[in-house]
Short mmCIF file of C-alpha atoms in Angstrom, two decimals:
data_model
loop_
_atom_site.label_atom_id
_atom_site.label_comp_id
_atom_site.label_asym_id
_atom_site.label_seq_id
_atom_site.Cartn_x
_atom_site.Cartn_y
_atom_site.Cartn_z
CA MET X 1 5.84 14.65 106.81
CA GLY X 2 6.86 16.74 103.78
CA ASP X 3 10.03 16.37 101.75
CA ALA X 4 11.65 19.44 103.37
CA GLN X 5 10.91 18.11 106.85
CA ASN X 6 12.24 14.67 105.88
CA ALA X 7 15.46 16.27 104.64
CA LYS X 8 15.88 18.22 107.89
CA GLN X 9 15.37 15.04 109.92
CA ARG X 10 17.87 13.20 107.70
CA PHE X 11 20.53 15.89 108.29
CA LEU X 12 19.88 15.85 112.03
CA ARG X 13 20.13 12.04 112.11
CA GLU X 14 23.45 12.33 110.26
CA ALA X 15 24.77 14.69 112.94
CA ILE X 16 23.65 12.23 115.62
CA GLU X 17 25.29 9.30 113.81
CA LEU X 18 28.54 11.27 113.53
CA ALA X 19 28.33 11.88 117.29
CA ARG X 20 27.71 8.17 117.97
CA ASP X 21 30.72 7.24 115.82
CA ASN X 22 32.79 9.78 117.76
CA VAL X 23 31.76 8.22 121.07
CA ARG X 24 32.87 4.81 119.75
CA ALA X 25 36.21 6.42 118.79
CA GLY X 26 36.71 7.79 122.31
CA GLY X 27 35.32 11.27 121.76
CA ARG X 28 32.42 13.30 123.06
CA PRO X 29 28.88 12.85 121.69
CA PHE X 30 28.85 15.83 119.36
CA GLY X 31 28.55 15.93 115.59
CA ALA X 32 27.60 18.69 113.17
CA VAL X 33 26.54 18.90 109.54
CA VAL X 34 26.53 22.13 107.52
CA VAL X 35 23.90 22.17 104.78
CA ARG X 36 23.43 24.67 101.98
CA GLY X 37 20.32 24.15 99.93
CA ASN X 38 19.89 20.39 100.12
CA ALA X 39 23.59 19.54 100.02
CA VAL X 40 25.93 18.77 102.88
CA ILE X 41 28.93 21.06 102.45
CA ALA X 42 30.77 20.03 105.64
CA ARG X 43 30.56 17.66 108.57
CA ALA X 44 32.64 17.26 111.71
CA VAL X 45 32.79 15.81 115.19
CA ASN X 46 34.18 17.14 118.44
CA GLU X 47 37.94 16.50 118.33
CA SER X 48 38.99 17.97 121.68
CA HIS X 49 40.02 14.51 122.89
CA LEU X 50 42.49 14.23 119.98
CA SER X 51 43.87 17.75 119.81
CA GLN X 52 43.63 18.73 123.49
CA ASP X 53 42.15 21.97 122.09
CA VAL X 54 39.01 22.92 124.00
CA THR X 55 37.73 24.85 120.96
CA ASP X 56 37.69 21.82 118.64
CA HIS X 57 33.92 21.49 118.83
CA ALA X 58 31.99 19.80 116.03
CA GLU X 59 30.21 22.98 114.98
CA LEU X 60 33.40 25.06 114.78
CA LEU X 61 35.28 22.37 112.88
CA ALA X 62 32.37 22.02 110.44
CA LEU X 63 32.28 25.80 109.90
CA ARG X 64 36.03 25.84 109.26
CA ALA X 65 35.77 22.95 106.80
CA ALA X 66 32.88 24.60 104.93
CA THR X 67 34.77 27.88 104.71
CA ARG X 68 37.98 26.25 103.46
CA GLU X 69 36.10 24.32 100.79
CA HIS X 70 33.42 26.80 99.73
CA GLY X 71 34.46 30.22 101.07
CA PRO X 72 32.87 32.22 103.88
CA ALA X 73 29.88 33.30 101.76
CA ALA X 74 28.63 29.69 101.72
CA LEU X 75 27.80 29.93 105.43
CA ARG X 76 25.48 32.91 105.01
CA SER X 77 22.63 30.78 103.73
CA ALA X 78 23.56 27.54 105.46
CA THR X 79 21.89 25.56 108.20
CA VAL X 80 23.92 23.83 110.88
CA TYR X 81 22.47 20.57 112.21
CA ALA X 82 24.03 19.60 115.54
CA SER X 83 23.60 16.56 117.71
CA GLY X 84 23.51 18.69 120.86
CA HIS X 85 22.61 22.20 121.93
CA PRO X 86 25.45 24.41 120.63
CA CYS X 87 27.56 26.00 123.33
CA PRO X 88 27.83 29.82 123.48
CA MET X 89 31.18 29.77 121.65
CA CYS X 90 29.79 27.76 118.74
CA LEU X 91 26.56 29.71 118.58
CA ALA X 92 28.48 33.00 118.56
CA ALA X 93 30.71 31.72 115.75
CA MET X 94 27.67 30.68 113.73
CA ARG X 95 26.13 34.13 114.18
CA LEU X 96 29.38 35.88 113.25
CA ALA X 97 29.65 33.68 110.16
CA GLY X 98 26.11 34.55 109.13
CA VAL X 99 24.72 31.02 109.34
CA GLY X 100 21.04 31.16 108.40
CA ALA X 101 19.61 28.63 110.85
CA VAL X 102 20.54 26.06 113.48
CA ALA X 103 18.77 22.84 114.47
CA TYR X 104 19.85 20.51 117.27
CA ALA X 105 18.63 17.18 118.59
CA TYR X 106 19.57 17.00 122.27
CA SER X 107 18.91 19.93 124.60
CA ASN X 108 20.97 21.21 127.51
CA GLU X 109 18.36 19.62 129.77
CA ASP X 110 18.98 16.25 128.07
CA GLY X 111 22.72 16.65 128.61
CA ALA X 112 22.65 17.92 132.20
CA PRO X 113 22.64 14.50 133.94
CA PHE X 114 25.76 13.61 131.93
CA ASP X 115 27.70 16.88 132.48
CA LEU X 116 27.04 17.75 128.83
CA SER X 117 25.05 20.95 129.40
CA THR X 118 26.22 24.51 128.88
CA SER X 119 23.12 26.08 130.46
CA GLU X 120 25.13 27.43 133.42
CA LEU X 121 27.54 29.11 131.00
CA TYR X 122 24.63 30.67 129.10
CA ALA X 123 23.23 31.94 132.42
CA ASP X 124 26.58 33.39 133.47
CA LEU X 125 27.00 35.19 130.14
CA ARG X 126 23.60 36.87 130.57
CA ARG X 127 24.87 38.66 133.67
CA PRO X 128 26.60 42.06 133.53
CA PHE X 129 30.39 41.73 133.27
CA ALA X 130 30.87 42.75 136.90
CA GLU X 131 28.64 39.87 138.05
CA GLN X 132 30.10 37.09 135.87
CA SER X 133 32.24 34.30 137.31
CA MET X 134 35.29 35.34 135.25
CA PRO X 135 36.56 38.90 135.76
CA ILE X 136 36.12 40.95 132.60
CA ARG X 137 37.40 44.52 132.62
CA HIS X 138 37.57 47.26 130.03
CA MET X 139 40.98 48.92 130.32
CA PRO X 140 41.08 51.87 127.89
CA GLN X 141 44.51 52.83 126.61
CA ASP X 142 45.82 56.37 126.54
CA GLU X 143 47.10 56.50 123.00
CA ALA X 144 48.62 59.94 122.63
CA SER X 145 50.11 58.98 119.31
CA SER X 146 47.95 58.84 116.26
CA PRO X 147 46.59 56.77 114.66
CA THR X 148 44.92 54.54 117.24
CA LEU X 149 44.88 50.81 116.62
CA TYR X 150 41.44 50.90 115.01
CA GLU X 151 42.28 53.97 112.93
CA GLU X 152 45.39 52.16 111.69
CA TRP X 153 43.26 49.16 110.74
CA ARG X 154 40.79 51.39 108.84
CA GLN X 155 43.63 53.05 106.92
CA ALA X 156 45.17 49.67 106.02
CA HIS X 157 41.77 48.22 105.11
CA ASP X 158 40.79 51.22 102.97
CA SER X 159 44.10 51.09 101.07
CA ARG X 160 43.39 47.45 100.07
CA ILE X 161 39.98 48.22 98.57
#
């Protein structure tokens, strides 16, 4: 195994060890490590059990920590190593942040017997809005006045440049 592969395995094992520590602390088995180059720039565990915030997933907390410490540009070339298959929310956040790559140790299939799989959510999100389990409707607004919300944003954004 080459040095690069050894480093990737080391980062993935760190994410798993964070998850194990979190289980011992009463949390869920999820840890994440954000790596840029060969350096860890952030690490986190799922903290939903502490905050009662369902969005306090390891990956999101690690992204937030990396951004606070290094700025959002640091994520554009980063790799996120996660103990488990990232949920759709975390994966979407990583894509929006421009994360370069993601690696995970345990699959949704591994987690399914333990109610730790998000495969059903992924399947639901693949359906058209009208067929998803949660109603999602586009409700256009009749904005007779100008500017519209997005036009107002563009004007404010352009004036700051």
